[in-house]
Amino acid sequence: MPSFLATPPWTNHSRSGELEFVLLGFAHVPSLRPMLAVLFLAAFLLTLLGNTLIVLLTSLDPGLRAPMYLFLRQLALVEICFSLDVAPRLLVTLLWPGRGMYPTSCALQLLLVLSCVSSECFLLTVMAWDRFLAICRPLHYGANMSPRLCHLLATTCWLAGISVALVFTIWLFNFPYCGPRGIRHFFCDIAPLLSLVCADTRVFEANVFVATVLVIMVPFCLIATSYVLILAAVLRMPSASGRHKALSTCASHLIVVILFYGTTGVIHLRPKASYSPESKQVVSLSYTMVTPMLNPLIYSLRNKEVKAAFGRVCCGRQGSRL
């Protein structure tokens, strides 16, 4: 790994327009850009509205003090950060194509993208473990999931994601970049940036693959193991109502896991995959725009406690006005 104290090759020329990066997202469909901008703006606003509502409900309502809602609030905050990092630049790319961005801006965007993806992987794993303890170890759940431990786990998820992202962002932007600076994507990501590097990146790619396995696949295996144990415990329950209640508390989380891992693994397991950049853009949309927008809907529509909390907060505000 190169020294992190080394000066990046683009530092002395960062004020020169010729070394700016240009995002070329959806350049293959120029006629659709205005319509796409409207759709993505709507998705962006819905994402902010839905996830902000989750954050407010889990913070204000006393009925949502369980550990699962603390982790849900952290997940909503990750989605807000993710959307604020990706969506505004995407809208600029669609409405004003060809506008450049300084390498520092590109590096910051990559740092935040990798941080959010990594933190979300860890948070989904912690949420699965929380459901496992609640269903399989209900008598010891209160002692095991103390408020202090929950806050420690949430903080660890954030710090671990930032640490992983920081290492690979600094390493990637220490490579020399040459030739055209057009990034065939709608945000700065590892794969399109690697295609612009004029140096041997095999060691970097090998380390990215190892980190991806540790950050994405290992948590996924832990989540899958948790749900196998949960399913075994549910099948042993004597009452049908108990089984239904146990499964209903896991359904929302399981849907989110399938949506998230169904796309991030495809993109990040192979930094220089053989499929086209256009295909990668479409796949990337699902976990950068669609999943953050759907998560609040999934948790609110399938969770009676969240819907009840929404009613209490709304009724409380109306009562205070009266």
Coordinates of C-alpha atoms in Angstrom, one line a residue, residues 1 4 8 20 22 29 44 72 91 101 119 156 166 192 203 241 249 262 296 304 307 320:
M1 CA 0.0 0.0 0.0
F4 CA -0.8 7.9 2.7
P8 CA -1.5 13.0 -4.8
E20 CA -11.1 18.2 -13.7
V22 CA -16.4 15.1 -15.8
V29 CA -29.6 8.8 -23.7
F44 CA -34.6 12.4 -3.9
L72 CA -33.7 1.8 12.2
L91 CA -29.1 16.2 -11.1
M101 CA -15.6 18.6 -10.7
S119 CA -22.0 1.3 7.3
T156 CA -19.0 1.2 15.6
L166 CA -10.9 6.5 4.0
P192 CA -14.9 4.0 -13.5
V203 CA -2.6 -4.9 -5.8
S241 CA -50.2 -16.2 16.1
T249 CA -41.1 -8.3 12.9
G262 CA -29.1 -7.9 -4.6
P296 CA -39.1 4.1 4.9
K304 CA -47.9 -1.4 13.1
K307 CA -47.9 3.6 11.9
S320 CA -51.4 21.2 20.9

